[in-house]
PDB file of C-alpha atoms and ligand atoms in Angstrom:
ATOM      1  CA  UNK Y   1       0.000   0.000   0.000  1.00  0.00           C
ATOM      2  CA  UNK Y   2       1.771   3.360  -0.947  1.00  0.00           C
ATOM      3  CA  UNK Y   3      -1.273   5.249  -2.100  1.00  0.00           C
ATOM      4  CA  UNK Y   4      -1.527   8.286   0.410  1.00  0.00           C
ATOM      5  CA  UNK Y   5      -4.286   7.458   3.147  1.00  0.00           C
ATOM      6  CA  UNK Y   6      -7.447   9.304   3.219  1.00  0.00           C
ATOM      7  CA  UNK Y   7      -7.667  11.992   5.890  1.00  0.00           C
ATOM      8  CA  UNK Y   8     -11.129  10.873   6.628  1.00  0.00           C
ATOM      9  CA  UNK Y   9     -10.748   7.728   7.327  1.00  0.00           C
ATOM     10  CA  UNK Y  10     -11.125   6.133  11.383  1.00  0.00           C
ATOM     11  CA  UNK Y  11      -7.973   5.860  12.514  1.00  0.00           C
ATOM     12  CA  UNK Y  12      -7.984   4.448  16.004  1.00  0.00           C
ATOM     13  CA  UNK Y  13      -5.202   4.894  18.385  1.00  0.00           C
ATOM     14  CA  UNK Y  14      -4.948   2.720  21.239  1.00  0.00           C
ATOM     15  CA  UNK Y  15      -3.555   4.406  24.315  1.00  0.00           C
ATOM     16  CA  UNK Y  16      -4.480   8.359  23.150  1.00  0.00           C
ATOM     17  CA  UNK Y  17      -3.333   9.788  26.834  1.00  0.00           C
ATOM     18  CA  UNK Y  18      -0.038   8.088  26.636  1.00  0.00           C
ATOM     19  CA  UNK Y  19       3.347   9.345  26.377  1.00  0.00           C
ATOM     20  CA  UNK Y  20       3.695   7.865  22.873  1.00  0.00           C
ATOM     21  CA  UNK Y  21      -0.017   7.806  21.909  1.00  0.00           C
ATOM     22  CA  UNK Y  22      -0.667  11.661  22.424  1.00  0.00           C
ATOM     23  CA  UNK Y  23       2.542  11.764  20.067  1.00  0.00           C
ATOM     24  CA  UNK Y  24       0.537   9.882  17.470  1.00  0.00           C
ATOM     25  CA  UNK Y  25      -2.863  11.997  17.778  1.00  0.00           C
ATOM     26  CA  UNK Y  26      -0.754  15.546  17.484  1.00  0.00           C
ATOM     27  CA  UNK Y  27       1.176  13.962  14.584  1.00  0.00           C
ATOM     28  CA  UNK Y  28      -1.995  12.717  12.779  1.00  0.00           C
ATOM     29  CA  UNK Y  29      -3.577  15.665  13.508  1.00  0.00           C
ATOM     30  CA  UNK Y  30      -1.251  17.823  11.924  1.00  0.00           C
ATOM     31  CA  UNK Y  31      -1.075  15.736   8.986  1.00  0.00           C
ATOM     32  CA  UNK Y  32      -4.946  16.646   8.242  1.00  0.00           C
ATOM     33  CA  UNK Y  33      -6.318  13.506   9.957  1.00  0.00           C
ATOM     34  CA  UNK Y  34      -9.874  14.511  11.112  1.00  0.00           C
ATOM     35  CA  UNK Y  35     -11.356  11.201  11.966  1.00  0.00           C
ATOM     36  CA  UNK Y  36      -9.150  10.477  14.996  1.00  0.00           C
ATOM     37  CA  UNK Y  37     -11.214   7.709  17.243  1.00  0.00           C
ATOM     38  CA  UNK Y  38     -10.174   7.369  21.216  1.00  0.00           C
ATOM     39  CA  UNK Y  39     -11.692   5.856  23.927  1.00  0.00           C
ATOM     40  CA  UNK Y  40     -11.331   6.131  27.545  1.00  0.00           C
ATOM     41  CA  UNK Y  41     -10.002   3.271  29.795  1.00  0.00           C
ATOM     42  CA  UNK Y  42     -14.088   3.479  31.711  1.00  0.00           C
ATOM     43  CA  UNK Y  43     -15.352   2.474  28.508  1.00  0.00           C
ATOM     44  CA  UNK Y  44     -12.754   0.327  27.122  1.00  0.00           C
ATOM     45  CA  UNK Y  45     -10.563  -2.099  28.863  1.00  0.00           C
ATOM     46  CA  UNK Y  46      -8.757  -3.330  26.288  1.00  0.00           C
ATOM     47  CA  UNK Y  47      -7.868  -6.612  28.130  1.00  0.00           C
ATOM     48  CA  UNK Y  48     -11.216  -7.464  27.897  1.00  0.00           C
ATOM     49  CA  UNK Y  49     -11.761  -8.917  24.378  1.00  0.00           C
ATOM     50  CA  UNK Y  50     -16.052  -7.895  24.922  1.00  0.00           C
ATOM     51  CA  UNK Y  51     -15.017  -4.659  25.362  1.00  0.00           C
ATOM     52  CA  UNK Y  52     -12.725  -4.454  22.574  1.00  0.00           C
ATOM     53  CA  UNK Y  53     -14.600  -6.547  20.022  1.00  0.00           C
ATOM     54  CA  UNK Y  54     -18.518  -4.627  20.661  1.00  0.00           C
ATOM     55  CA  UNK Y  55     -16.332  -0.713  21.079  1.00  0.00           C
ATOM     56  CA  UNK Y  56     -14.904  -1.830  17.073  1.00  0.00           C
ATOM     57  CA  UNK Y  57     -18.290  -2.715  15.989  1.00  0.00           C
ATOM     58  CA  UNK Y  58     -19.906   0.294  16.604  1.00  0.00           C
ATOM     59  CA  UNK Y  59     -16.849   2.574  15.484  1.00  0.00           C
ATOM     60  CA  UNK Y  60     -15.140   0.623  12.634  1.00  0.00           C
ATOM     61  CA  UNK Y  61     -11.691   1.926  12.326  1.00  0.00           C
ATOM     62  CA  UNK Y  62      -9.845   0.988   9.559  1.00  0.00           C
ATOM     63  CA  UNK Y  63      -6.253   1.974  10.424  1.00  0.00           C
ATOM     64  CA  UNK Y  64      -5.298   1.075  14.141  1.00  0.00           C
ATOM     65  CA  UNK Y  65      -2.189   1.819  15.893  1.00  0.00           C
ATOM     66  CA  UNK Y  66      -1.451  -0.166  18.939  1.00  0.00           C
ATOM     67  CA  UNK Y  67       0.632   2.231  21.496  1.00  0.00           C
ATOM     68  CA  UNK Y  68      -1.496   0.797  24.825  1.00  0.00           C
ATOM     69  CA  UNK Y  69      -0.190  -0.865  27.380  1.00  0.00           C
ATOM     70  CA  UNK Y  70       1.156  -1.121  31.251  1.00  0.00           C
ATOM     71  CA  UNK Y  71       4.423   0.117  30.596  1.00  0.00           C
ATOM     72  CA  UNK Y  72       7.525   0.913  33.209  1.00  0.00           C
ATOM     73  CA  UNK Y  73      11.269   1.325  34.149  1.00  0.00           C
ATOM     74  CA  UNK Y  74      13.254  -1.093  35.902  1.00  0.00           C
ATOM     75  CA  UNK Y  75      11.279  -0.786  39.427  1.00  0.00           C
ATOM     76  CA  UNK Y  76       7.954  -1.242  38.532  1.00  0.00           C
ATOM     77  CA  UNK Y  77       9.257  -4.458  35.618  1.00  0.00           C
ATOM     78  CA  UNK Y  78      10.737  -5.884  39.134  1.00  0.00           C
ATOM     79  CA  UNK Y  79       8.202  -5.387  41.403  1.00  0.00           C
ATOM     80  CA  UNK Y  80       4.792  -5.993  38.817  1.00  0.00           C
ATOM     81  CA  UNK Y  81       5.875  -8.593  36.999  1.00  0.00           C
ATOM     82  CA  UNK Y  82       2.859 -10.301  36.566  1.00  0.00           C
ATOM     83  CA  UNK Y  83       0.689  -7.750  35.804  1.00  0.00           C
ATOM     84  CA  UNK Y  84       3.324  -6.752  33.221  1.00  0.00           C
ATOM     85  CA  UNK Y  85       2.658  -9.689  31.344  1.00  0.00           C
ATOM     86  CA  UNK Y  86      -1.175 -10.561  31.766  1.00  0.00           C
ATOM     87  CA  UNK Y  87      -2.245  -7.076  30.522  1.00  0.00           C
ATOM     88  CA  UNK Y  88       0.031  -6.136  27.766  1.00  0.00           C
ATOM     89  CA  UNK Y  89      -0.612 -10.013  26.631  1.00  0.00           C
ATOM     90  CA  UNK Y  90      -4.400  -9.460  26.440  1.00  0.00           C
ATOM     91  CA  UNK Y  91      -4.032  -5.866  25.234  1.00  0.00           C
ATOM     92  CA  UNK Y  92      -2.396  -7.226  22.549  1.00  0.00           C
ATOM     93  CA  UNK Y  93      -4.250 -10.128  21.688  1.00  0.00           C
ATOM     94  CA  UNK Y  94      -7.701  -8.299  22.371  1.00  0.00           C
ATOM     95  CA  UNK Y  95      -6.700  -5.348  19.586  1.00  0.00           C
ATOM     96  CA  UNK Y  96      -5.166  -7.236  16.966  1.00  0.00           C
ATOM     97  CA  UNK Y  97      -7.629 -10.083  16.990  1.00  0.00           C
ATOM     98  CA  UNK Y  98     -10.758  -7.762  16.625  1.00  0.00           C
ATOM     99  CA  UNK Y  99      -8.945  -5.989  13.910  1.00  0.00           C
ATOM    100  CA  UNK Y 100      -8.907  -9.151  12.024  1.00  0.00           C
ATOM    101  CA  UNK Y 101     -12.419  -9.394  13.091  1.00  0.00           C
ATOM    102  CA  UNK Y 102     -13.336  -6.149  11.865  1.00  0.00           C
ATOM    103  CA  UNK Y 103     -11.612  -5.925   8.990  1.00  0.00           C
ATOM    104  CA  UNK Y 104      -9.373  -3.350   9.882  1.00  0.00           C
ATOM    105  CA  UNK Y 105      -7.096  -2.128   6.836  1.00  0.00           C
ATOM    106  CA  UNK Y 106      -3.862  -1.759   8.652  1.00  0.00           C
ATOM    107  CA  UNK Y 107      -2.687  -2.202  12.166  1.00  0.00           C
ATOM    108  CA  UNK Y 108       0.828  -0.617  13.588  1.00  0.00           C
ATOM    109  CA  UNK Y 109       2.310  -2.183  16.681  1.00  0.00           C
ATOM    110  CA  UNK Y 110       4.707  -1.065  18.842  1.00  0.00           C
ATOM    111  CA  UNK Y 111       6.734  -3.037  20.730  1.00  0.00           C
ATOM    112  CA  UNK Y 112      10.355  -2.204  22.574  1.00  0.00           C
ATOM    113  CA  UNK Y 113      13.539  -2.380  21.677  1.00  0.00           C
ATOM    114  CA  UNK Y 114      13.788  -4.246  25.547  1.00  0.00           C
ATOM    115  CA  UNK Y 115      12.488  -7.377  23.322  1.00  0.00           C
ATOM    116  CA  UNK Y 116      16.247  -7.672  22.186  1.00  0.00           C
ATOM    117  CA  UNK Y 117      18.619 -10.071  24.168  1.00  0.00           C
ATOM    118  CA  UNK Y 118      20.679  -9.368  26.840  1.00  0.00           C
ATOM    119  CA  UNK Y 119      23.835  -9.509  25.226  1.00  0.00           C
ATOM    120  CA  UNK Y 120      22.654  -8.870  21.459  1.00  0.00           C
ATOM    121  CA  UNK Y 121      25.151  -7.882  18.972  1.00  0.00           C
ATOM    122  CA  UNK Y 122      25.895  -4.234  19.058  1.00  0.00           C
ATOM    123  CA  UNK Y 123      23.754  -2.509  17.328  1.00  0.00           C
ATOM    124  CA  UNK Y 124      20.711  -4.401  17.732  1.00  0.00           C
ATOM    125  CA  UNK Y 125      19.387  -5.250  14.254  1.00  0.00           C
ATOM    126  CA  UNK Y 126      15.746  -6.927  13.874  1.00  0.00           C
ATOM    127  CA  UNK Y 127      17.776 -10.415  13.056  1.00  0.00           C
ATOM    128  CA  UNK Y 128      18.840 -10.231  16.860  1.00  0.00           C
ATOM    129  CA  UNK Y 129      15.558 -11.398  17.935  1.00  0.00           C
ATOM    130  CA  UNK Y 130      15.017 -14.597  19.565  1.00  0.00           C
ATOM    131  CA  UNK Y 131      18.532 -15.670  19.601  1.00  0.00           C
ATOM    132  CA  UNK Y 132      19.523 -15.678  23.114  1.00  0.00           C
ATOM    133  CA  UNK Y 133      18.582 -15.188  26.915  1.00  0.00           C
ATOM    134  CA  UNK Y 134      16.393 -11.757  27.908  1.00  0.00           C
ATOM    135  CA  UNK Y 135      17.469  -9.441  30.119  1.00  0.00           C
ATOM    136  CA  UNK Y 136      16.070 -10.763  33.302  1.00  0.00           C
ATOM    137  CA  UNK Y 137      14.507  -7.538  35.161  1.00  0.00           C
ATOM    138  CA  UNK Y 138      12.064  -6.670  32.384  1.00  0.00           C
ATOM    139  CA  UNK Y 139      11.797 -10.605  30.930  1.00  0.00           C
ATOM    140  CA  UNK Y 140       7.932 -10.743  31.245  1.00  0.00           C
ATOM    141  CA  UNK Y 141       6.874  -7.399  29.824  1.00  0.00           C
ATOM    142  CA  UNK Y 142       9.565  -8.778  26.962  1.00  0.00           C
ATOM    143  CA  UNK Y 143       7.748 -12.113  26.456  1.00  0.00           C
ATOM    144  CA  UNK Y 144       4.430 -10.189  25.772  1.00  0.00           C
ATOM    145  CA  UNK Y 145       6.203  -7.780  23.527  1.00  0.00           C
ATOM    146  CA  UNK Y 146       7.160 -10.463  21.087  1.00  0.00           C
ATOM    147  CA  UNK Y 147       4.401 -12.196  21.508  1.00  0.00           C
ATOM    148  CA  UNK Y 148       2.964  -9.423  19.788  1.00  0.00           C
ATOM    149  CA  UNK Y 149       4.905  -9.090  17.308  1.00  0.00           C
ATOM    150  CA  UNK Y 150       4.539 -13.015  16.413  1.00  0.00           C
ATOM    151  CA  UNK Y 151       0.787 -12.126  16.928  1.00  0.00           C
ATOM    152  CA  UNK Y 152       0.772  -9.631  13.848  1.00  0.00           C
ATOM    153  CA  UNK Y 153       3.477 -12.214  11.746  1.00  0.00           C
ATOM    154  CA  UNK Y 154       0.702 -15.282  12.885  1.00  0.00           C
ATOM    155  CA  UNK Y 155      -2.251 -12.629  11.163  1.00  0.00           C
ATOM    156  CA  UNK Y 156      -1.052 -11.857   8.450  1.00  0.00           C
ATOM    157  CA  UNK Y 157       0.119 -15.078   7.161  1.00  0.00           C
ATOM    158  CA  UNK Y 158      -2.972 -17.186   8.287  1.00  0.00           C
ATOM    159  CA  UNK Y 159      -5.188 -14.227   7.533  1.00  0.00           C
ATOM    160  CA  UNK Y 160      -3.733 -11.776   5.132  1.00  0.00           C
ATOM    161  CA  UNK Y 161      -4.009  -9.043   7.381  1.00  0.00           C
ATOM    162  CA  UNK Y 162      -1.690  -5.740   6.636  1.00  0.00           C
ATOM    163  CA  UNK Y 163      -0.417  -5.663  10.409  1.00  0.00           C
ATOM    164  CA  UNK Y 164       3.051  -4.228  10.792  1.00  0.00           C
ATOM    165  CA  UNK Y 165       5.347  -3.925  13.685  1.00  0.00           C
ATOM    166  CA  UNK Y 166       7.735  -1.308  14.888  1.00  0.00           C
ATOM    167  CA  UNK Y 167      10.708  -1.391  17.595  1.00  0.00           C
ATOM    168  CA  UNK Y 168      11.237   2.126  19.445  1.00  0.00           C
ATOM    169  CA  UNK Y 169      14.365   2.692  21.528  1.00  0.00           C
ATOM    170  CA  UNK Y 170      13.719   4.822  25.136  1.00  0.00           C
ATOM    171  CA  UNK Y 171      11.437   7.418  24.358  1.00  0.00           C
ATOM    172  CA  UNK Y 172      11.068  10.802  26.055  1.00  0.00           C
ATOM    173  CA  UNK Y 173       9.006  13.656  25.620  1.00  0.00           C
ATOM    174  CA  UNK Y 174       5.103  15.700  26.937  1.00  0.00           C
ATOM    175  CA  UNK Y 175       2.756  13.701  28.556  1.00  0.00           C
ATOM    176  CA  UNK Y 176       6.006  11.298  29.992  1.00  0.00           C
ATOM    177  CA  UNK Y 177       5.678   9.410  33.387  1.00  0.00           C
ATOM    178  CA  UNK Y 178       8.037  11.407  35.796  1.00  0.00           C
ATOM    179  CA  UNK Y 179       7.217   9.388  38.787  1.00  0.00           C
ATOM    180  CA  UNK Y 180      10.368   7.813  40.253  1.00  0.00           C
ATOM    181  CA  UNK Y 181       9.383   4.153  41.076  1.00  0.00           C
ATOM    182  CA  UNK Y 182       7.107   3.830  37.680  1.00  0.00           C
ATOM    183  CA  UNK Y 183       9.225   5.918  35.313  1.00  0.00           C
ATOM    184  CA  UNK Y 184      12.102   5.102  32.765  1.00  0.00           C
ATOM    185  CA  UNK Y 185      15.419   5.996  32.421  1.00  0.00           C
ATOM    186  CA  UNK Y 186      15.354   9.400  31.062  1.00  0.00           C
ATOM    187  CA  UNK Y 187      12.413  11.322  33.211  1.00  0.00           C
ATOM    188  CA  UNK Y 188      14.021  10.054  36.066  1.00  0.00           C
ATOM    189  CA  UNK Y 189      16.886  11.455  35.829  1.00  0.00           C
ATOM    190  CA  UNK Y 190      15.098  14.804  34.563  1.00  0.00           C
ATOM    191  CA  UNK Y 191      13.181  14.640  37.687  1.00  0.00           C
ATOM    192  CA  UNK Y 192      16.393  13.690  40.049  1.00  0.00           C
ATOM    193  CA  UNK Y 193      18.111  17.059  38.235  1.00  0.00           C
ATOM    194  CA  UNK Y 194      15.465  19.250  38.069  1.00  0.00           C
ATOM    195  CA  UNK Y 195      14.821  18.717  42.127  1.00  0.00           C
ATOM    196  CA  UNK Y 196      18.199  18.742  42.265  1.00  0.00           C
ATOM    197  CA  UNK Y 197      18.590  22.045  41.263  1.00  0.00           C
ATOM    198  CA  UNK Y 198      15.700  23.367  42.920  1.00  0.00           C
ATOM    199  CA  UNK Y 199      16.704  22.441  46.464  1.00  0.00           C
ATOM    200  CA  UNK Y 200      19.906  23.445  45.633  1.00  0.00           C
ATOM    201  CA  UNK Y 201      21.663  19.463  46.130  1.00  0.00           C
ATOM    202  CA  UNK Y 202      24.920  18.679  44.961  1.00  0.00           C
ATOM    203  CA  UNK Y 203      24.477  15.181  44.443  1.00  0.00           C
ATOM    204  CA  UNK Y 204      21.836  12.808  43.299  1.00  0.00           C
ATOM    205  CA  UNK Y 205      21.869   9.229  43.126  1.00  0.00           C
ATOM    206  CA  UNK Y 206      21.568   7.600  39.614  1.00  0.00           C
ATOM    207  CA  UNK Y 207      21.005   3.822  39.269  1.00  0.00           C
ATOM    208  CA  UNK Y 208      22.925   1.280  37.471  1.00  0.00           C
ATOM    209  CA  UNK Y 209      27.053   0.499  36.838  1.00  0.00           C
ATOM    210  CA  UNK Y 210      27.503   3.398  34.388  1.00  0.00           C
ATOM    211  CA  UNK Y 211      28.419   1.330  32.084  1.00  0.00           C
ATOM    212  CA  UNK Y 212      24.578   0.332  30.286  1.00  0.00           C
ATOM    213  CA  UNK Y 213      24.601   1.833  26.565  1.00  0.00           C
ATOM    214  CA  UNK Y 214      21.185   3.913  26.034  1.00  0.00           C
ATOM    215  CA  UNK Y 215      19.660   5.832  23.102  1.00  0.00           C
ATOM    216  CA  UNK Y 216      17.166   8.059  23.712  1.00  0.00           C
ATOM    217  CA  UNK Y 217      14.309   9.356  20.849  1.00  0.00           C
ATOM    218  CA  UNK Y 218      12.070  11.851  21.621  1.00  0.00           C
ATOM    219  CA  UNK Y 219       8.730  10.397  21.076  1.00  0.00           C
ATOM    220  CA  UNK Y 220       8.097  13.056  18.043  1.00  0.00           C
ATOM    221  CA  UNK Y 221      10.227  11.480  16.093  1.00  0.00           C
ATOM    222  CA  UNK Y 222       8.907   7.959  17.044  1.00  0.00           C
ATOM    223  CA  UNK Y 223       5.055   9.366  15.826  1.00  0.00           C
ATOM    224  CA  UNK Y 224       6.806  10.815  12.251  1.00  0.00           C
ATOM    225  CA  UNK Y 225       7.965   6.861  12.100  1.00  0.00           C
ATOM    226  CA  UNK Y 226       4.568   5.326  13.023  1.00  0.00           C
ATOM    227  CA  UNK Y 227       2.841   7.968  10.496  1.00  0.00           C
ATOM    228  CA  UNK Y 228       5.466   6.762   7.785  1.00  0.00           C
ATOM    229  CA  UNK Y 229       4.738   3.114   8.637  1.00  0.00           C
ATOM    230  CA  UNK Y 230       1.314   3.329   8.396  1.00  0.00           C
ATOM    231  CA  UNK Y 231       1.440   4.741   4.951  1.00  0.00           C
ATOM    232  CA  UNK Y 232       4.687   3.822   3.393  1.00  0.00           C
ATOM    233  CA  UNK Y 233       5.925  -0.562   5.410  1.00  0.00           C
ATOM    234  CA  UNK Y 234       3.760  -3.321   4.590  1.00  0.00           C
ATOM    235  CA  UNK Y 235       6.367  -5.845   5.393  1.00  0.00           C
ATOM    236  CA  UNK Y 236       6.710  -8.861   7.340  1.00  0.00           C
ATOM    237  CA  UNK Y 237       9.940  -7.831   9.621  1.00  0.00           C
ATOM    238  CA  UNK Y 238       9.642  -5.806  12.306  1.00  0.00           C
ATOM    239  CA  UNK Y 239      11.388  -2.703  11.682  1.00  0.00           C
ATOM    240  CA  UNK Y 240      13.890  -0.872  14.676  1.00  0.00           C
ATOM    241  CA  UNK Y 241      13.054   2.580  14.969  1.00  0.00           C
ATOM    242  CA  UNK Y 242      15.904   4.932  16.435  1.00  0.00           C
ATOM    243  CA  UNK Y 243      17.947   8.062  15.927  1.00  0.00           C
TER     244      UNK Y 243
HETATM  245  N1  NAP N 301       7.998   4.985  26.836  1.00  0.00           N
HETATM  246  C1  NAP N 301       9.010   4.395  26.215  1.00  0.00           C
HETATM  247  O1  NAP N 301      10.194   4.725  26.417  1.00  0.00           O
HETATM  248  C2  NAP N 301       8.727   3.296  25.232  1.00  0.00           C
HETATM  249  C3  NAP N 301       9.823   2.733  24.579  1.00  0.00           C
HETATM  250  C4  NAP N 301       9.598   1.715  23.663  1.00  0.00           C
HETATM  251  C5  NAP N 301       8.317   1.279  23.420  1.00  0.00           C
HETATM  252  N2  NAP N 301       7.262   1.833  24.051  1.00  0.00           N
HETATM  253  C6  NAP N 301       5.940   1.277  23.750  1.00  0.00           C
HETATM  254  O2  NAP N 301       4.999   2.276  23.423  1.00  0.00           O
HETATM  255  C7  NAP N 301       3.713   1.911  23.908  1.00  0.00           C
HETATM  256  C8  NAP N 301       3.141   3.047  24.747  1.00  0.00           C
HETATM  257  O3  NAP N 301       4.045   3.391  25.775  1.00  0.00           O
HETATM  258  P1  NAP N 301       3.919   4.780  26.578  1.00  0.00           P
HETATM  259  O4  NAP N 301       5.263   5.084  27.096  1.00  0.00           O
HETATM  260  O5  NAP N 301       3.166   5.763  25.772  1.00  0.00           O
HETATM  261  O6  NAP N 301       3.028   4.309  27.812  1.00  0.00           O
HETATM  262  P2  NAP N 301       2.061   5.215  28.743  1.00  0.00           P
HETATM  263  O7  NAP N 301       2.461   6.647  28.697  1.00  0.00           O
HETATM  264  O8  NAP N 301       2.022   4.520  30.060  1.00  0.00           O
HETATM  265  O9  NAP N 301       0.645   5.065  28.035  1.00  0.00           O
HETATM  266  C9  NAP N 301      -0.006   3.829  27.979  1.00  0.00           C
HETATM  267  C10 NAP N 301      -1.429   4.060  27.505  1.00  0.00           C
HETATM  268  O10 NAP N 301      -2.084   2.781  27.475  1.00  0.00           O
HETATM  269  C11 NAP N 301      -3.340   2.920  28.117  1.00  0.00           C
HETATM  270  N3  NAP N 301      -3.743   1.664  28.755  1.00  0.00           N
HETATM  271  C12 NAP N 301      -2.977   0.845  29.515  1.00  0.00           C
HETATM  272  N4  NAP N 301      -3.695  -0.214  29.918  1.00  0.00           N
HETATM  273  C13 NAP N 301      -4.967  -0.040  29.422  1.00  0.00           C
HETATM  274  C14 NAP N 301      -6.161  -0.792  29.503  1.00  0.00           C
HETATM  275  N5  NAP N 301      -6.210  -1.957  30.182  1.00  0.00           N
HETATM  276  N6  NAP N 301      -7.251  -0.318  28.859  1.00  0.00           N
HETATM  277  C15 NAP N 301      -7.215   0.845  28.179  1.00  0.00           C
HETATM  278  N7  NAP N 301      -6.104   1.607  28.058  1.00  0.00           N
HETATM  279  C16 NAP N 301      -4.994   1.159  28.677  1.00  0.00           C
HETATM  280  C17 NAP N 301      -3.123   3.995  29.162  1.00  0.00           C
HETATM  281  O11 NAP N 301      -4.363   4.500  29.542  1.00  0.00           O
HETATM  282  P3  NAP N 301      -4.548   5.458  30.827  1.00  0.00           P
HETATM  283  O12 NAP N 301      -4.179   6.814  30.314  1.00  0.00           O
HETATM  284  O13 NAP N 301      -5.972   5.304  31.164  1.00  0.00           O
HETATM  285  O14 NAP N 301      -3.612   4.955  31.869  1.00  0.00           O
HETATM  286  C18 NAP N 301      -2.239   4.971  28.408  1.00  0.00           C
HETATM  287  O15 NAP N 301      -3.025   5.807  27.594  1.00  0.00           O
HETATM  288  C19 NAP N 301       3.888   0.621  24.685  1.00  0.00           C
HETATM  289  O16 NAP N 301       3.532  -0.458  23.865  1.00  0.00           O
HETATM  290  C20 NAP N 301       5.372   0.573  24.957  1.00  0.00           C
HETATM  291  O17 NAP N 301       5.847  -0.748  25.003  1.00  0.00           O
HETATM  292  C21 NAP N 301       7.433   2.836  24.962  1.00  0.00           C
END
């Protein structure tokens, strides 16, 4: 599909209040999308397949981007490890199943680049997946991150379906989570610097050897890819998206 999408079409993004979700609505917006569908978490809990499957009925989208899900740093990964992977597994299966369903044109997922191995080849290319252990503080959120990538593979070869993946590295940007035991990386430390420098500390205490390798895309950027994805990938592979 490279024909330009029309701007009235539904497009439905799943997650609208997030971090990278509001990224996608201002981006879509400004390209002259005026059929932007949301829907609150009251009315749609999108680990309920019901919910999901009746909410598509009665809207019909037909583009989808899948940016939902219970999403953390290194604390909350450690400490919610099962609710990591029970509701971004059912987020995932509940959206992408009922836009086979509903005959949804194309779906973009996002997944993480934390789907990589531990010790992948540096740097990560999409052929690193699957070929060796996880890193073990974030292995369940992981698990249901490929899992929905193999989700969207498993669609569109038993079903045709035009559903793409995409890999983001650490995003920052508006609307981010700046709460220390729930955030990641890079608002952290924004928050530990900022307070920092308002209560006039010399020192603040920052997590880790030193020696972890990070990139860090501000979540503009990732919603320029998802835009271009939606209109320009139709591929099987999952694609890395970075600076
Ligand atoms: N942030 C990053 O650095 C980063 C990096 C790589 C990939 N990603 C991926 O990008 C996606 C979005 O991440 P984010 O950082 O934007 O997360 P976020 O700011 O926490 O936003 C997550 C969104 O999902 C919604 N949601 C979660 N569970 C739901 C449920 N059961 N029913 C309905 N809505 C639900 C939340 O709704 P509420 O507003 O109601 O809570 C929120 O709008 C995730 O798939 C994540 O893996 C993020």
């Amino acid at each position: 599909m490279s024909e330009p999408i029309d701007r009235s079409a539904p497009v439905y993004v799943a997650g609208h209040n997030g971090l990278v979700g509001s990224a996608v609505v201002r981006r879509l917006e400004a390209a002259g999308f005026t059929n932007i569908l949301v829907a609150e978490r009251h009315e749609v809990d999108l680990r309920s397949q019901l919910h999901v499957d009746t909410w598509f009925a009665a809207h019909k989208p037909q583009y989808v981007f899948l940016v939902a899900g219970t999403v953390g740093g290194i604390w909350a990964n450690s400490q919610r490890p099962g609710e990591f992977l029970y509701d971004n597994m059912m987020i995932h299966g509940t959206v992408v199943h009922s836009s086979w369903v509903h005959n949804v044109k194309k779906l973009v997922y996002l997944g993480s680049s934390c789907i990589y191995p531990r010790l992948a080849n540096q740097p990560m290319r999409e052929s690193e997946l699957l070929t060796g252990p996880l890193e073990p503080t974030n292995e369940p959120y992981a698990i249901a991150k490929i899992a929905g990538i193999k989700m969207c593979h498993a669609y569109r070869r038993q079903y045709g379906c035009n559903f793409v993946s995409g890999m983001p590295t650490n995003l920052y940007g508006p609307n981010d989570n700046f709460d220390l035991e729930t955030s990641h990386v890079l608002p952290a430390l924004m928050r530990k610097f900022h307070e920092a420098k308002l209560t006039g500390s010399r020192e603040i205490e920052v997590w880790g050897s030193g020696t972890a390798r990070r990139e860090f895309l501000h979540v503009d950027d990732l919603a320029d890819a998802c835009l271009f994805m939606l209109e320009k990938y139709d591929e099987d592979e999952h694609v890395n998206i970075g600076t």
